[in-house]
Short mmCIF file of C-alpha atoms in Angstrom, two decimals:
data_model
loop_
_atom_site.label_atom_id
_atom_site.label_comp_id
_atom_site.label_asym_id
_atom_site.label_seq_id
_atom_site.Cartn_x
_atom_site.Cartn_y
_atom_site.Cartn_z
CA SER A 561 -58.88 -183.50 -103.34
CA LEU A 562 -56.26 -183.07 -100.68
CA PHE A 563 -56.71 -180.67 -97.78
CA ALA A 564 -53.98 -179.80 -95.31
CA PHE A 565 -54.75 -178.66 -91.79
CA LYS A 566 -51.82 -176.38 -91.09
CA LYS A 567 -52.41 -175.18 -87.54
CA THR A 568 -52.63 -178.47 -85.68
CA LEU A 569 -50.67 -179.77 -82.75
CA ALA A 570 -50.50 -182.84 -80.58
CA LEU A 571 -51.66 -182.53 -77.00
CA THR A 572 -48.75 -184.59 -75.75
CA ALA A 573 -45.61 -186.37 -76.95
CA ALA A 574 -46.77 -189.88 -75.95
CA THR A 575 -49.00 -192.17 -78.03
CA ARG A 576 -50.85 -193.52 -74.98
CA GLN A 577 -52.01 -189.97 -74.22
CA ALA A 578 -52.25 -188.44 -77.69
CA VAL A 579 -54.39 -191.11 -79.40
CA PRO A 580 -57.22 -191.01 -76.83
CA SER A 581 -57.29 -187.22 -77.16
CA MET A 582 -57.69 -187.59 -80.93
CA LEU A 583 -60.45 -190.20 -80.75
CA THR A 584 -62.65 -189.10 -77.84
CA ALA A 585 -64.22 -186.12 -76.17
CA GLN A 586 -63.07 -187.48 -72.79
CA PRO A 587 -60.25 -190.08 -72.57
CA LEU A 588 -60.41 -193.17 -70.35
CA VAL A 589 -57.31 -192.09 -68.45
CA TRP A 590 -55.88 -188.63 -67.84
CA PRO A 591 -52.23 -187.90 -68.78
CA ASP A 592 -51.24 -188.45 -65.14
CA SER A 593 -52.68 -192.02 -65.43
CA THR A 594 -55.71 -191.41 -63.18
CA PRO A 595 -59.03 -192.81 -64.46
CA ASN A 596 -61.52 -190.36 -65.95
CA PRO A 597 -65.04 -191.06 -64.63
CA GLN A 598 -66.51 -188.96 -67.47
CA ALA A 599 -64.77 -190.98 -70.21
CA THR A 600 -66.66 -191.19 -73.50
CA LEU A 601 -66.66 -193.79 -76.23
CA SER A 602 -64.46 -193.02 -79.22
CA ILE A 603 -65.30 -192.03 -82.77
CA VAL A 604 -65.13 -195.77 -83.59
CA SER A 605 -68.32 -196.34 -81.57
CA VAL A 606 -69.93 -193.26 -83.09
CA ALA A 607 -69.24 -194.66 -86.58
CA ALA A 608 -70.71 -198.04 -85.59
CA GLN A 609 -73.85 -196.35 -84.27
CA ALA A 610 -74.13 -194.55 -87.63
CA GLY A 611 -74.20 -197.89 -89.45
CA TYR A 612 -70.57 -198.31 -90.47
CA ALA A 613 -68.66 -201.56 -90.19
CA THR A 614 -65.70 -200.69 -87.99
CA ALA A 615 -62.14 -201.95 -87.92
CA TRP A 616 -59.02 -201.24 -85.93
CA LEU A 617 -56.00 -202.43 -87.88
CA SER A 618 -52.78 -201.91 -85.99
CA ASN A 619 -49.10 -202.30 -86.67
CA GLN A 620 -48.45 -201.66 -83.00
CA ALA A 621 -48.63 -204.25 -80.26
CA ALA A 622 -51.87 -204.95 -78.41
CA VAL A 623 -50.14 -205.28 -75.08
CA GLY A 624 -47.00 -203.89 -73.60
CA LYS A 625 -45.75 -201.18 -71.30
CA TYR A 626 -47.39 -198.39 -73.34
CA ASP A 627 -50.01 -200.22 -75.39
CA GLY A 628 -52.88 -201.26 -73.12
CA ILE A 629 -54.87 -198.04 -73.12
CA ILE A 630 -54.78 -197.85 -76.93
CA ALA A 631 -55.97 -201.45 -77.22
CA SER A 632 -58.99 -200.56 -75.08
CA TYR A 633 -60.13 -198.16 -77.83
CA ALA A 634 -59.53 -200.85 -80.43
CA GLU A 635 -62.03 -203.01 -78.54
CA GLU A 636 -64.81 -200.67 -79.72
CA ALA A 637 -64.33 -201.89 -83.31
CA SER A 638 -66.13 -204.95 -84.68
CA ASN A 639 -62.94 -206.11 -86.44
CA ILE A 640 -59.68 -205.88 -84.49
CA THR A 641 -56.34 -206.92 -85.92
CA PHE A 642 -52.90 -206.43 -84.39
CA LEU A 643 -50.28 -207.32 -86.99
CA ASN A 644 -47.00 -206.55 -85.25
CA PRO A 645 -45.74 -209.18 -82.79
CA SER A 646 -42.85 -206.90 -81.83
CA SER A 647 -42.39 -203.86 -79.59
CA PHE A 648 -40.97 -200.40 -80.16
CA THR A 649 -37.51 -201.56 -79.21
CA ASP A 650 -37.27 -204.33 -81.80
CA LYS A 651 -37.62 -204.58 -85.54
CA GLY A 652 -41.11 -205.83 -86.27
CA SER A 653 -43.30 -205.50 -89.32
CA VAL A 654 -43.36 -202.29 -91.34
CA ASP A 655 -46.60 -200.39 -91.95
CA GLU A 656 -47.29 -201.94 -95.36
CA VAL A 657 -48.41 -205.02 -93.43
CA LEU A 658 -51.68 -203.13 -92.86
CA LEU A 659 -52.57 -202.86 -96.55
CA PRO A 660 -53.79 -206.44 -97.21
CA ALA A 661 -55.92 -206.30 -94.04
CA LEU A 662 -57.36 -202.94 -95.14
CA ASN A 663 -58.09 -204.21 -98.63
CA ASN A 664 -59.76 -207.33 -97.24
CA PHE A 665 -61.95 -205.33 -94.84
CA LEU A 666 -62.98 -202.83 -97.52
CA SER A 667 -63.83 -205.62 -99.97
CA ARG A 668 -66.26 -207.09 -97.42
CA ASN A 669 -67.81 -203.83 -96.17
CA HIS A 670 -69.25 -201.11 -98.36
CA ARG A 671 -69.85 -198.70 -95.45
CA ALA A 672 -66.59 -198.88 -93.56
CA PHE A 673 -64.83 -196.88 -90.87
CA VAL A 674 -61.23 -197.98 -90.32
CA VAL A 675 -58.53 -196.85 -87.94
CA LEU A 676 -55.05 -197.72 -89.21
CA HIS A 677 -52.68 -197.46 -86.26
CA THR A 678 -49.22 -197.33 -87.80
CA MET A 679 -45.75 -197.40 -86.33
CA GLY A 680 -44.93 -194.38 -88.50
CA SER A 681 -41.78 -192.70 -87.29
CA HIS A 682 -41.65 -193.98 -83.72
CA PHE A 683 -38.11 -194.47 -82.50
CA ASN A 684 -36.11 -196.69 -83.35
CA TYR A 685 -36.33 -195.09 -86.81
CA GLN A 686 -34.31 -197.60 -88.84
CA TYR A 687 -36.89 -200.24 -87.86
CA ARG A 688 -39.77 -198.31 -89.46
CA TYR A 689 -39.00 -198.93 -93.14
CA PRO A 690 -37.70 -201.81 -95.26
CA ASP A 691 -33.95 -202.34 -95.47
CA GLY A 692 -32.41 -200.26 -98.25
CA PHE A 693 -35.38 -197.86 -98.46
CA GLY A 694 -35.37 -194.08 -98.59
CA PRO A 695 -33.21 -191.14 -99.50
CA TYR A 696 -30.49 -192.48 -97.14
CA PRO A 697 -30.63 -196.26 -97.67
CA ASN A 698 -28.78 -198.35 -95.08
CA SER A 699 -27.82 -195.32 -92.97
CA ASP A 700 -26.91 -195.72 -89.29
CA ASP A 701 -27.38 -192.00 -88.64
CA PRO A 702 -30.57 -191.44 -86.56
CA ARG A 703 -31.44 -188.20 -88.36
CA GLN A 704 -31.14 -189.82 -91.79
CA ALA A 705 -33.08 -192.85 -90.57
CA TYR A 706 -35.82 -190.48 -89.39
CA PHE A 707 -36.02 -188.95 -92.88
CA ASN A 708 -36.22 -192.46 -94.36
CA SER A 709 -39.12 -193.24 -92.02
CA ILE A 710 -40.95 -190.09 -93.15
CA ALA A 711 -40.41 -191.06 -96.79
CA TYR A 712 -41.77 -194.54 -96.03
CA THR A 713 -44.86 -193.09 -94.34
CA ASP A 714 -45.43 -191.03 -97.50
CA LYS A 715 -45.17 -194.20 -99.59
CA VAL A 716 -47.68 -196.05 -97.40
CA LEU A 717 -50.09 -193.12 -97.55
CA ASP A 718 -49.74 -193.04 -101.35
CA LEU A 719 -50.59 -196.75 -101.48
CA ILE A 720 -53.67 -196.23 -99.29
CA ILE A 721 -54.83 -193.30 -101.43
CA GLU A 722 -54.34 -195.43 -104.56
CA MET A 723 -56.29 -198.30 -102.97
CA LEU A 724 -59.19 -196.00 -102.11
CA ALA A 725 -59.15 -194.36 -105.55
CA ASN A 726 -59.28 -197.76 -107.27
CA ASP A 727 -62.03 -199.00 -104.96
CA GLY A 728 -64.67 -196.81 -106.60
CA ARG A 729 -66.53 -195.78 -103.45
CA ARG A 730 -66.70 -192.34 -101.94
CA ALA A 731 -64.04 -192.23 -99.26
CA VAL A 732 -62.40 -189.89 -96.83
CA LEU A 733 -58.90 -190.47 -95.52
CA VAL A 734 -57.76 -188.47 -92.52
CA TYR A 735 -54.11 -188.83 -91.61
CA ALA A 736 -52.91 -187.41 -88.34
CA SER A 737 -49.64 -187.98 -86.61
CA ASP A 738 -50.36 -188.58 -82.94
CA HIS A 739 -47.21 -186.74 -81.84
CA GLY A 740 -43.92 -185.43 -83.16
CA GLU A 741 -40.33 -186.27 -82.45
CA THR A 742 -37.48 -184.10 -81.18
CA ILE A 743 -34.82 -184.87 -83.75
#
C-alpha cells in the first residue's frame, strides 16, 4: 500500500537544519547554529533500543561546509557508510550507489532500520542523475535538469520498493524530502 501525506512542509530550506528536525524531538544545534542543551537522540537510537540493527547509508559527504551536523546523527547507527567522495558543487555518485549497500545490510539483518540519505534534487541538478537520463536527456537548462532529477528520484524509489517487495519481510518505507527548491 502507498500512503501520501499531503499537508507536510519542511521547517527550513537547508539540509543541515531540516534533517535534524525530521529525526529528533530536539536537534543538536538550533537553526542559528547555537548548541541546544536539551538535544535528544534521533529515531536511529530509538530503533536500536527497540532491537533493530541500524544503518545510515549516505550519498552525501560525511564532512564539508554543511555536512558535519548530519554526520553526527549518522554516528548513532551501528553501520555507517558514506558513498559519495564528492561535494554538492561537483559531480559525484548518483543515488543508485546506495542500493547495493542497502541490499547487503538487509541480507544480513532481519530486523533493520535504515536511513538512506540521498542527494535527491540538490543543486547542481544535472549532477543528480546519470548522463542521458530523464524526460530532457542531456539538457543544460536548469529547470529541465531539475525535472530529470525528480524523475531519477522516482526511479530510485521504485528500485527500493521493488527490493523490499522481493525481500519477503514486512517493511515500511518512509520517503521525505528534507526541503524543497525554488525553481
